[in-house]
PDB file of C-alpha atoms and ligand atoms in Angstrom:
ATOM      1  CA  UNK A  26      82.162  94.995 -38.303  1.00  0.00           C
ATOM      2  CA  UNK A  27      78.918  93.897 -39.944  1.00  0.00           C
ATOM      3  CA  UNK A  28      76.117  96.441 -39.659  1.00  0.00           C
ATOM      4  CA  UNK A  29      72.551  95.347 -38.931  1.00  0.00           C
ATOM      5  CA  UNK A  30      71.350  95.699 -42.526  1.00  0.00           C
ATOM      6  CA  UNK A  31      74.156  93.560 -43.940  1.00  0.00           C
ATOM      7  CA  UNK A  32      73.641  91.032 -41.171  1.00  0.00           C
ATOM      8  CA  UNK A  33      69.949  90.821 -42.028  1.00  0.00           C
ATOM      9  CA  UNK A  34      70.852  90.115 -45.667  1.00  0.00           C
ATOM     10  CA  UNK A  35      73.055  87.223 -44.606  1.00  0.00           C
ATOM     11  CA  UNK A  36      70.145  85.821 -42.659  1.00  0.00           C
ATOM     12  CA  UNK A  37      67.840  85.736 -45.674  1.00  0.00           C
ATOM     13  CA  UNK A  38      67.227  82.127 -46.679  1.00  0.00           C
ATOM     14  CA  UNK A  39      67.807  81.076 -50.271  1.00  0.00           C
ATOM     15  CA  UNK A  40      65.252  78.798 -51.884  1.00  0.00           C
ATOM     16  CA  UNK A  41      66.964  75.407 -52.069  1.00  0.00           C
ATOM     17  CA  UNK A  42      67.072  73.954 -55.584  1.00  0.00           C
ATOM     18  CA  UNK A  43      67.582  77.147 -57.568  1.00  0.00           C
ATOM     19  CA  UNK A  44      70.520  79.401 -58.325  1.00  0.00           C
ATOM     20  CA  UNK A  45      68.472  82.578 -58.646  1.00  0.00           C
ATOM     21  CA  UNK A  46      65.045  83.794 -57.541  1.00  0.00           C
ATOM     22  CA  UNK A  47      63.369  86.627 -59.410  1.00  0.00           C
ATOM     23  CA  UNK A  48      60.125  88.335 -58.420  1.00  0.00           C
ATOM     24  CA  UNK A  49      57.655  89.556 -61.002  1.00  0.00           C
ATOM     25  CA  UNK A  50      55.708  92.327 -59.389  1.00  0.00           C
ATOM     26  CA  UNK A  51      53.092  94.873 -60.338  1.00  0.00           C
ATOM     27  CA  UNK A  52      51.505  97.724 -58.519  1.00  0.00           C
ATOM     28  CA  UNK A  53      48.024  96.912 -59.769  1.00  0.00           C
ATOM     29  CA  UNK A  54      46.119  93.801 -60.739  1.00  0.00           C
ATOM     30  CA  UNK A  55      45.248  93.170 -64.356  1.00  0.00           C
ATOM     31  CA  UNK A  56      48.336  94.725 -65.940  1.00  0.00           C
ATOM     32  CA  UNK A  57      49.624  91.387 -67.232  1.00  0.00           C
ATOM     33  CA  UNK A  58      52.033  90.386 -64.469  1.00  0.00           C
ATOM     34  CA  UNK A  59      51.137  86.675 -64.506  1.00  0.00           C
ATOM     35  CA  UNK A  60      51.153  86.638 -68.289  1.00  0.00           C
ATOM     36  CA  UNK A  61      54.640  88.115 -68.165  1.00  0.00           C
ATOM     37  CA  UNK A  62      55.838  85.683 -65.465  1.00  0.00           C
ATOM     38  CA  UNK A  63      54.667  82.586 -67.374  1.00  0.00           C
ATOM     39  CA  UNK A  64      55.931  83.677 -70.770  1.00  0.00           C
ATOM     40  CA  UNK A  65      59.274  84.863 -69.388  1.00  0.00           C
ATOM     41  CA  UNK A  66      59.688  81.467 -67.694  1.00  0.00           C
ATOM     42  CA  UNK A  67      58.934  79.675 -70.962  1.00  0.00           C
ATOM     43  CA  UNK A  68      61.262  81.948 -72.946  1.00  0.00           C
ATOM     44  CA  UNK A  69      64.083  81.319 -70.442  1.00  0.00           C
ATOM     45  CA  UNK A  70      63.467  77.605 -70.885  1.00  0.00           C
ATOM     46  CA  UNK A  71      63.664  78.033 -74.669  1.00  0.00           C
ATOM     47  CA  UNK A  72      67.154  79.501 -74.337  1.00  0.00           C
ATOM     48  CA  UNK A  73      68.352  76.555 -72.288  1.00  0.00           C
ATOM     49  CA  UNK A  74      67.691  77.594 -68.682  1.00  0.00           C
ATOM     50  CA  UNK A  75      66.092  75.327 -66.091  1.00  0.00           C
ATOM     51  CA  UNK A  76      63.129  77.206 -64.700  1.00  0.00           C
ATOM     52  CA  UNK A  77      60.487  76.999 -61.993  1.00  0.00           C
ATOM     53  CA  UNK A  78      57.432  79.159 -61.368  1.00  0.00           C
ATOM     54  CA  UNK A  79      56.313  79.907 -57.861  1.00  0.00           C
ATOM     55  CA  UNK A  80      52.816  81.332 -58.057  1.00  0.00           C
ATOM     56  CA  UNK A  81      52.728  83.429 -54.892  1.00  0.00           C
ATOM     57  CA  UNK A  82      49.643  85.352 -55.999  1.00  0.00           C
ATOM     58  CA  UNK A  83      47.709  83.827 -53.143  1.00  0.00           C
ATOM     59  CA  UNK A  84      44.674  86.014 -53.711  1.00  0.00           C
ATOM     60  CA  UNK A  85      44.320  85.124 -57.379  1.00  0.00           C
ATOM     61  CA  UNK A  86      46.571  82.292 -58.512  1.00  0.00           C
ATOM     62  CA  UNK A  87      46.767  82.052 -62.312  1.00  0.00           C
ATOM     63  CA  UNK A  88      49.284  79.309 -63.003  1.00  0.00           C
ATOM     64  CA  UNK A  89      46.788  76.398 -62.734  1.00  0.00           C
ATOM     65  CA  UNK A  90      44.678  77.999 -65.480  1.00  0.00           C
ATOM     66  CA  UNK A  91      47.472  79.383 -67.659  1.00  0.00           C
ATOM     67  CA  UNK A  92      49.333  76.049 -67.583  1.00  0.00           C
ATOM     68  CA  UNK A  93      46.151  73.945 -67.524  1.00  0.00           C
ATOM     69  CA  UNK A  94      47.196  71.983 -64.441  1.00  0.00           C
ATOM     70  CA  UNK A  95      44.400  70.195 -62.635  1.00  0.00           C
ATOM     71  CA  UNK A  96      46.286  67.734 -60.445  1.00  0.00           C
ATOM     72  CA  UNK A  97      47.456  68.094 -56.877  1.00  0.00           C
ATOM     73  CA  UNK A  98      51.158  68.006 -56.015  1.00  0.00           C
ATOM     74  CA  UNK A  99      52.476  64.823 -54.420  1.00  0.00           C
ATOM     75  CA  UNK A 100      54.049  64.909 -51.005  1.00  0.00           C
ATOM     76  CA  UNK A 101      56.693  62.622 -49.505  1.00  0.00           C
ATOM     77  CA  UNK A 102      55.446  63.531 -46.050  1.00  0.00           C
ATOM     78  CA  UNK A 103      58.095  66.225 -45.707  1.00  0.00           C
ATOM     79  CA  UNK A 104      58.047  68.183 -48.928  1.00  0.00           C
ATOM     80  CA  UNK A 105      55.789  68.791 -51.901  1.00  0.00           C
ATOM     81  CA  UNK A 106      56.897  67.890 -55.417  1.00  0.00           C
ATOM     82  CA  UNK A 107      56.353  70.695 -57.917  1.00  0.00           C
ATOM     83  CA  UNK A 108      54.222  69.799 -60.920  1.00  0.00           C
ATOM     84  CA  UNK A 109      56.246  69.862 -64.128  1.00  0.00           C
ATOM     85  CA  UNK A 110      54.497  71.164 -67.235  1.00  0.00           C
ATOM     86  CA  UNK A 111      56.104  72.412 -70.450  1.00  0.00           C
ATOM     87  CA  UNK A 112      59.435  71.552 -68.741  1.00  0.00           C
ATOM     88  CA  UNK A 113      58.757  74.155 -66.041  1.00  0.00           C
ATOM     89  CA  UNK A 114      58.534  73.140 -62.363  1.00  0.00           C
ATOM     90  CA  UNK A 115      55.383  74.787 -61.000  1.00  0.00           C
ATOM     91  CA  UNK A 116      53.966  75.386 -57.544  1.00  0.00           C
ATOM     92  CA  UNK A 117      50.829  77.372 -56.799  1.00  0.00           C
ATOM     93  CA  UNK A 118      48.443  77.858 -53.912  1.00  0.00           C
ATOM     94  CA  UNK A 119      45.842  77.120 -56.568  1.00  0.00           C
ATOM     95  CA  UNK A 120      47.034  73.475 -56.646  1.00  0.00           C
ATOM     96  CA  UNK A 121      46.222  73.128 -52.974  1.00  0.00           C
ATOM     97  CA  UNK A 122      43.015  75.107 -52.591  1.00  0.00           C
ATOM     98  CA  UNK A 123      39.814  75.038 -54.576  1.00  0.00           C
ATOM     99  CA  UNK A 124      40.242  77.712 -57.229  1.00  0.00           C
ATOM    100  CA  UNK A 125      36.633  78.816 -56.956  1.00  0.00           C
ATOM    101  CA  UNK A 126      36.848  79.498 -53.226  1.00  0.00           C
ATOM    102  CA  UNK A 127      37.828  83.050 -52.348  1.00  0.00           C
ATOM    103  CA  UNK A 128      40.846  82.959 -50.073  1.00  0.00           C
ATOM    104  CA  UNK A 129      40.891  85.160 -47.035  1.00  0.00           C
ATOM    105  CA  UNK A 130      44.445  85.360 -45.805  1.00  0.00           C
ATOM    106  CA  UNK A 131      45.875  87.132 -42.846  1.00  0.00           C
ATOM    107  CA  UNK A 132      49.498  88.057 -42.230  1.00  0.00           C
ATOM    108  CA  UNK A 133      50.605  84.897 -40.366  1.00  0.00           C
ATOM    109  CA  UNK A 134      48.890  82.633 -42.911  1.00  0.00           C
ATOM    110  CA  UNK A 135      50.670  84.420 -45.725  1.00  0.00           C
ATOM    111  CA  UNK A 136      53.995  83.947 -43.963  1.00  0.00           C
ATOM    112  CA  UNK A 137      53.316  80.263 -43.428  1.00  0.00           C
ATOM    113  CA  UNK A 138      52.258  79.726 -47.066  1.00  0.00           C
ATOM    114  CA  UNK A 139      55.436  81.432 -48.240  1.00  0.00           C
ATOM    115  CA  UNK A 140      57.517  79.290 -45.920  1.00  0.00           C
ATOM    116  CA  UNK A 141      55.931  76.165 -47.404  1.00  0.00           C
ATOM    117  CA  UNK A 142      56.535  77.318 -50.982  1.00  0.00           C
ATOM    118  CA  UNK A 143      60.126  78.338 -50.423  1.00  0.00           C
ATOM    119  CA  UNK A 144      61.359  75.748 -47.909  1.00  0.00           C
ATOM    120  CA  UNK A 145      59.101  72.738 -48.360  1.00  0.00           C
ATOM    121  CA  UNK A 146      59.023  72.203 -52.104  1.00  0.00           C
ATOM    122  CA  UNK A 147      61.407  69.838 -53.881  1.00  0.00           C
ATOM    123  CA  UNK A 148      62.625  72.362 -56.451  1.00  0.00           C
ATOM    124  CA  UNK A 149      65.339  70.573 -58.430  1.00  0.00           C
ATOM    125  CA  UNK A 150      68.466  71.852 -60.224  1.00  0.00           C
ATOM    126  CA  UNK A 151      66.957  75.150 -61.344  1.00  0.00           C
ATOM    127  CA  UNK A 152      68.723  78.194 -62.738  1.00  0.00           C
ATOM    128  CA  UNK A 153      65.760  80.470 -62.035  1.00  0.00           C
ATOM    129  CA  UNK A 154      62.614  80.507 -59.971  1.00  0.00           C
ATOM    130  CA  UNK A 155      60.218  83.107 -61.270  1.00  0.00           C
ATOM    131  CA  UNK A 156      57.948  84.286 -58.458  1.00  0.00           C
ATOM    132  CA  UNK A 157      54.561  85.606 -59.542  1.00  0.00           C
ATOM    133  CA  UNK A 158      53.783  88.063 -56.724  1.00  0.00           C
ATOM    134  CA  UNK A 159      50.335  89.362 -55.860  1.00  0.00           C
ATOM    135  CA  UNK A 160      49.772  92.952 -57.014  1.00  0.00           C
ATOM    136  CA  UNK A 161      50.656  95.789 -54.684  1.00  0.00           C
ATOM    137  CA  UNK A 162      53.024  96.190 -51.793  1.00  0.00           C
ATOM    138  CA  UNK A 163      51.513  93.881 -49.198  1.00  0.00           C
ATOM    139  CA  UNK A 164      52.449  91.057 -46.844  1.00  0.00           C
ATOM    140  CA  UNK A 165      53.692  88.703 -49.557  1.00  0.00           C
ATOM    141  CA  UNK A 166      56.211  91.167 -51.000  1.00  0.00           C
ATOM    142  CA  UNK A 167      57.341  92.144 -47.537  1.00  0.00           C
ATOM    143  CA  UNK A 168      57.774  88.589 -46.303  1.00  0.00           C
ATOM    144  CA  UNK A 169      59.599  87.484 -49.445  1.00  0.00           C
ATOM    145  CA  UNK A 170      61.897  90.475 -49.435  1.00  0.00           C
ATOM    146  CA  UNK A 171      62.691  90.224 -45.728  1.00  0.00           C
ATOM    147  CA  UNK A 172      62.969  86.459 -45.301  1.00  0.00           C
ATOM    148  CA  UNK A 173      64.044  85.054 -48.666  1.00  0.00           C
ATOM    149  CA  UNK A 174      67.173  85.742 -50.678  1.00  0.00           C
ATOM    150  CA  UNK A 175      65.685  87.482 -53.709  1.00  0.00           C
ATOM    151  CA  UNK A 176      68.098  88.049 -56.560  1.00  0.00           C
ATOM    152  CA  UNK A 177      66.024  90.571 -58.444  1.00  0.00           C
ATOM    153  CA  UNK A 178      62.618  92.020 -59.158  1.00  0.00           C
ATOM    154  CA  UNK A 179      60.945  93.040 -62.387  1.00  0.00           C
ATOM    155  CA  UNK A 180      58.040  95.470 -62.232  1.00  0.00           C
ATOM    156  CA  UNK A 181      55.347  95.154 -64.890  1.00  0.00           C
ATOM    157  CA  UNK A 182      52.978  98.033 -65.588  1.00  0.00           C
ATOM    158  CA  UNK A 183      50.634  99.436 -68.170  1.00  0.00           C
ATOM    159  CA  UNK A 184      51.366 102.994 -69.262  1.00  0.00           C
ATOM    160  CA  UNK A 185      48.463 104.946 -67.721  1.00  0.00           C
ATOM    161  CA  UNK A 186      49.157 107.495 -64.989  1.00  0.00           C
ATOM    162  CA  UNK A 187      47.067 105.794 -62.325  1.00  0.00           C
ATOM    163  CA  UNK A 188      49.104 102.585 -62.668  1.00  0.00           C
ATOM    164  CA  UNK A 189      52.372 104.515 -62.608  1.00  0.00           C
ATOM    165  CA  UNK A 190      51.670 106.117 -59.249  1.00  0.00           C
ATOM    166  CA  UNK A 191      51.596 102.663 -57.702  1.00  0.00           C
ATOM    167  CA  UNK A 192      54.667 101.601 -59.648  1.00  0.00           C
ATOM    168  CA  UNK A 193      56.610 104.340 -57.883  1.00  0.00           C
ATOM    169  CA  UNK A 194      55.434 102.941 -54.564  1.00  0.00           C
ATOM    170  CA  UNK A 195      56.609  99.488 -55.650  1.00  0.00           C
ATOM    171  CA  UNK A 196      60.039 100.774 -56.660  1.00  0.00           C
ATOM    172  CA  UNK A 197      60.467 102.487 -53.313  1.00  0.00           C
ATOM    173  CA  UNK A 198      59.454  99.319 -51.457  1.00  0.00           C
ATOM    174  CA  UNK A 199      62.013  97.080 -53.200  1.00  0.00           C
ATOM    175  CA  UNK A 200      64.700  99.737 -52.856  1.00  0.00           C
ATOM    176  CA  UNK A 201      64.018 100.042 -49.165  1.00  0.00           C
ATOM    177  CA  UNK A 202      64.032  96.276 -48.661  1.00  0.00           C
ATOM    178  CA  UNK A 203      67.294  95.920 -50.542  1.00  0.00           C
ATOM    179  CA  UNK A 204      65.948  93.872 -53.476  1.00  0.00           C
ATOM    180  CA  UNK A 205      67.631  94.793 -56.730  1.00  0.00           C
ATOM    181  CA  UNK A 206      65.170  95.985 -59.368  1.00  0.00           C
ATOM    182  CA  UNK A 207      66.275  94.488 -62.688  1.00  0.00           C
ATOM    183  CA  UNK A 208      63.991  96.789 -64.605  1.00  0.00           C
ATOM    184  CA  UNK A 209      60.524  97.907 -65.622  1.00  0.00           C
ATOM    185  CA  UNK A 210      58.348  96.453 -68.383  1.00  0.00           C
ATOM    186  CA  UNK A 211      55.643  98.360 -70.233  1.00  0.00           C
ATOM    187  CA  UNK A 212      52.869  95.873 -71.052  1.00  0.00           C
ATOM    188  CA  UNK A 213      49.932  96.544 -73.372  1.00  0.00           C
ATOM    189  CA  UNK A 214      51.810  99.616 -74.615  1.00  0.00           C
ATOM    190  CA  UNK A 215      49.963  99.957 -77.915  1.00  0.00           C
ATOM    191  CA  UNK A 216      47.691  98.162 -80.315  1.00  0.00           C
ATOM    192  CA  UNK A 217      48.261  97.783 -84.035  1.00  0.00           C
ATOM    193  CA  UNK A 218      44.934  98.045 -85.860  1.00  0.00           C
ATOM    194  CA  UNK A 219      43.883  96.375 -89.113  1.00  0.00           C
ATOM    195  CA  UNK A 220      44.861  99.644 -90.782  1.00  0.00           C
ATOM    196  CA  UNK A 221      48.457  99.018 -89.625  1.00  0.00           C
ATOM    197  CA  UNK A 222      48.406 102.100 -87.367  1.00  0.00           C
ATOM    198  CA  UNK A 223      49.757 102.087 -83.819  1.00  0.00           C
ATOM    199  CA  UNK A 224      47.125 103.053 -81.249  1.00  0.00           C
ATOM    200  CA  UNK A 225      48.479 104.121 -77.868  1.00  0.00           C
ATOM    201  CA  UNK A 226      45.400 103.282 -75.866  1.00  0.00           C
ATOM    202  CA  UNK A 227      46.795 103.877 -72.368  1.00  0.00           C
ATOM    203  CA  UNK A 228      49.061 106.834 -73.175  1.00  0.00           C
ATOM    204  CA  UNK A 229      52.699 106.831 -74.059  1.00  0.00           C
ATOM    205  CA  UNK A 230      56.121 106.509 -72.539  1.00  0.00           C
ATOM    206  CA  UNK A 231      55.061 106.653 -68.883  1.00  0.00           C
ATOM    207  CA  UNK A 232      56.807 103.473 -67.753  1.00  0.00           C
ATOM    208  CA  UNK A 233      60.046 104.430 -69.487  1.00  0.00           C
ATOM    209  CA  UNK A 234      59.883 107.889 -67.925  1.00  0.00           C
ATOM    210  CA  UNK A 235      59.318 106.366 -64.489  1.00  0.00           C
ATOM    211  CA  UNK A 236      62.311 104.064 -65.013  1.00  0.00           C
ATOM    212  CA  UNK A 237      64.451 107.068 -65.887  1.00  0.00           C
ATOM    213  CA  UNK A 238      63.167 109.076 -62.947  1.00  0.00           C
ATOM    214  CA  UNK A 239      64.246 106.321 -60.539  1.00  0.00           C
ATOM    215  CA  UNK A 240      67.362 105.377 -62.489  1.00  0.00           C
ATOM    216  CA  UNK A 241      66.136 101.883 -63.213  1.00  0.00           C
ATOM    217  CA  UNK A 242      66.560  99.960 -66.436  1.00  0.00           C
ATOM    218  CA  UNK A 243      63.675 100.066 -68.911  1.00  0.00           C
ATOM    219  CA  UNK A 244      63.491  96.493 -70.189  1.00  0.00           C
ATOM    220  CA  UNK A 245      61.057  97.109 -73.054  1.00  0.00           C
ATOM    221  CA  UNK A 246      57.440  97.127 -74.174  1.00  0.00           C
ATOM    222  CA  UNK A 247      54.893  94.501 -75.180  1.00  0.00           C
ATOM    223  CA  UNK A 248      51.984  95.465 -77.435  1.00  0.00           C
ATOM    224  CA  UNK A 249      48.372  94.433 -76.901  1.00  0.00           C
ATOM    225  CA  UNK A 250      47.739  91.322 -78.935  1.00  0.00           C
ATOM    226  CA  UNK A 251      44.592  89.205 -78.608  1.00  0.00           C
ATOM    227  CA  UNK A 252      46.634  86.003 -79.153  1.00  0.00           C
ATOM    228  CA  UNK A 253      48.282  86.610 -75.764  1.00  0.00           C
ATOM    229  CA  UNK A 254      45.019  86.297 -73.838  1.00  0.00           C
ATOM    230  CA  UNK A 255      43.638  83.534 -76.045  1.00  0.00           C
ATOM    231  CA  UNK A 256      46.654  81.238 -75.601  1.00  0.00           C
ATOM    232  CA  UNK A 257      46.785  81.796 -71.826  1.00  0.00           C
ATOM    233  CA  UNK A 258      43.068  81.060 -71.548  1.00  0.00           C
ATOM    234  CA  UNK A 259      43.640  77.822 -73.452  1.00  0.00           C
ATOM    235  CA  UNK A 260      46.267  76.745 -70.918  1.00  0.00           C
ATOM    236  CA  UNK A 261      49.301  77.112 -73.175  1.00  0.00           C
ATOM    237  CA  UNK A 262      50.883  80.583 -73.057  1.00  0.00           C
ATOM    238  CA  UNK A 263      51.945  82.176 -76.324  1.00  0.00           C
ATOM    239  CA  UNK A 264      55.682  81.444 -76.022  1.00  0.00           C
ATOM    240  CA  UNK A 265      54.880  77.716 -75.728  1.00  0.00           C
ATOM    241  CA  UNK A 266      51.956  77.670 -78.162  1.00  0.00           C
ATOM    242  CA  UNK A 267      53.627  79.725 -80.842  1.00  0.00           C
ATOM    243  CA  UNK A 268      57.377  80.335 -80.342  1.00  0.00           C
ATOM    244  CA  UNK A 269      57.728  82.159 -83.678  1.00  0.00           C
ATOM    245  CA  UNK A 270      54.970  84.687 -82.883  1.00  0.00           C
ATOM    246  CA  UNK A 271      56.124  88.338 -82.795  1.00  0.00           C
ATOM    247  CA  UNK A 272      55.151  88.512 -79.108  1.00  0.00           C
ATOM    248  CA  UNK A 273      57.169  85.369 -78.337  1.00  0.00           C
ATOM    249  CA  UNK A 274      60.194  87.010 -79.930  1.00  0.00           C
ATOM    250  CA  UNK A 275      59.796  89.980 -77.610  1.00  0.00           C
ATOM    251  CA  UNK A 276      59.761  87.558 -74.663  1.00  0.00           C
ATOM    252  CA  UNK A 277      62.892  85.912 -76.016  1.00  0.00           C
ATOM    253  CA  UNK A 278      64.631  89.301 -75.904  1.00  0.00           C
ATOM    254  CA  UNK A 279      63.555  89.742 -72.276  1.00  0.00           C
ATOM    255  CA  UNK A 280      64.803  86.241 -71.444  1.00  0.00           C
ATOM    256  CA  UNK A 281      68.192  86.869 -73.070  1.00  0.00           C
ATOM    257  CA  UNK A 282      68.539  90.089 -71.077  1.00  0.00           C
ATOM    258  CA  UNK A 283      67.660  88.405 -67.779  1.00  0.00           C
ATOM    259  CA  UNK A 284      69.946  85.447 -68.473  1.00  0.00           C
ATOM    260  CA  UNK A 285      72.809  87.811 -69.309  1.00  0.00           C
ATOM    261  CA  UNK A 286      72.429  89.488 -65.905  1.00  0.00           C
ATOM    262  CA  UNK A 287      73.257  86.190 -64.138  1.00  0.00           C
ATOM    263  CA  UNK A 288      74.597  83.337 -66.279  1.00  0.00           C
TER     264      UNK A 288
HETATM  265  P1  ADP B  16      47.838  90.346 -63.599  1.00  0.00           P
HETATM  266  O1  ADP B  16      48.666  89.150 -63.277  1.00  0.00           O
HETATM  267  O2  ADP B  16      48.629  91.617 -63.599  1.00  0.00           O
HETATM  268  O3  ADP B  16      46.596  90.454 -62.796  1.00  0.00           O
HETATM  269  P2  ADP B  16      47.187  88.964 -66.075  1.00  0.00           P
HETATM  270  O4  ADP B  16      48.514  88.438 -66.500  1.00  0.00           O
HETATM  271  O5  ADP B  16      46.212  88.022 -65.462  1.00  0.00           O
HETATM  272  O6  ADP B  16      47.374  90.230 -65.127  1.00  0.00           O
HETATM  273  O7  ADP B  16      46.557  89.681 -67.344  1.00  0.00           O
HETATM  274  C1  ADP B  16      45.296  90.340 -67.293  1.00  0.00           C
HETATM  275  C2  ADP B  16      44.580  90.123 -68.626  1.00  0.00           C
HETATM  276  O8  ADP B  16      45.261  90.827 -69.666  1.00  0.00           O
HETATM  277  C3  ADP B  16      44.542  88.664 -69.049  1.00  0.00           C
HETATM  278  O9  ADP B  16      43.300  88.406 -69.662  1.00  0.00           O
HETATM  279  C4  ADP B  16      45.671  88.556 -70.064  1.00  0.00           C
HETATM  280  O10 ADP B  16      45.462  87.521 -71.004  1.00  0.00           O
HETATM  281  C5  ADP B  16      45.629  89.934 -70.715  1.00  0.00           C
HETATM  282  N1  ADP B  16      46.924  90.372 -71.264  1.00  0.00           N
HETATM  283  C6  ADP B  16      48.099  90.510 -70.604  1.00  0.00           C
HETATM  284  N2  ADP B  16      49.065  90.977 -71.421  1.00  0.00           N
HETATM  285  C7  ADP B  16      48.487  91.153 -72.639  1.00  0.00           C
HETATM  286  C8  ADP B  16      48.947  91.624 -73.923  1.00  0.00           C
HETATM  287  N3  ADP B  16      50.201  92.021 -74.116  1.00  0.00           N
HETATM  288  N4  ADP B  16      48.047  91.664 -74.952  1.00  0.00           N
HETATM  289  C9  ADP B  16      46.767  91.269 -74.752  1.00  0.00           C
HETATM  290  N5  ADP B  16      46.270  90.829 -73.586  1.00  0.00           N
HETATM  291  C10 ADP B  16      47.109  90.767 -72.539  1.00  0.00           C
END
C-alpha cells in the first residue's frame, strides 16, 4: 500500500524538458546564491551538460543583469521560449517585469508564477535546470518542493554565525519536504591579501561544521575574489568570462561533483 507521503511524491510534477531540477538556496540574501547558480550552470555547460537557469528569485531577479539579457521572451500563445545566452536556456521574472519596479507578491501570485515557469516554458533537451531560489524559507521554496519534482538542493552560505542559524532552518525545511540536499557550499570563505596571507573575514569552518552536524555533504569553499563581482556586474559571469581563472576551476570541481551524482 502506498502511504500518503509517497503518494504525494508521485504527484509532484516534473519540469518538462529537463532530466533533473536542482535548487540553489540560501538562508539569507547577499551570500552569493545567484552568483553560485549562474557559475555552476556555466561550469556544467563547460563539461558537456545541457543546462537551463530558472531564476525564481521573484523578489530580486539577478539573471537579466548577470547574463546581460535585455529582451523579452517570445511566446507561441501557449508557452514562453526561454532566452538562450552563453548556451544556457534562461527564464526569469525579470524578463517579464520592469526590473526597477519593486514586486509585491502574495502567496497565490507566487504559485501562479512558479506554475508558468515550470509548466509553460519551452525548456528543450536539458540535463539540468538550475533554480535560483529567493533567500529564506518562504512561499517559493514551499511551492517548488511540494508541487514540483525537485531532484536536489544545494545550500549556499557565508561562514558567519548569523547566516548559519538560518541555514539550519533551510536544511530542516528541505528535509521535511523530502527534497534531497546535495550539500552545503561555503562562499566568501576567506580573502587572500596582497601579502599572500589568508584572511578569514567571516570566521572559519562554520558551514562545514553545520554540514557535519546535519550529516550533509560539504561541497567546498569559494574565496572572496573581486573578479567574481566585477564579471557578474559586466553581464558575463567569471566561468564564462575567464574559464582558466582559479575561481572558475573551483566551479568546475563543483560541476563535476554534481554531474557525477546524476549522469
Ligand atoms: P544572493 O543571490 O545570495 O543575494 P549574489 O549572488 O547577488 O547573492 O551576491 C551578492 C554580492 O556578492 C554580489 O555583488 C556578488 O558579485 C558578490 N559575490 C558573491 N560571491 C562572491 C565571491 N566569491 N567573491 C567576491 N564577491 C562575491
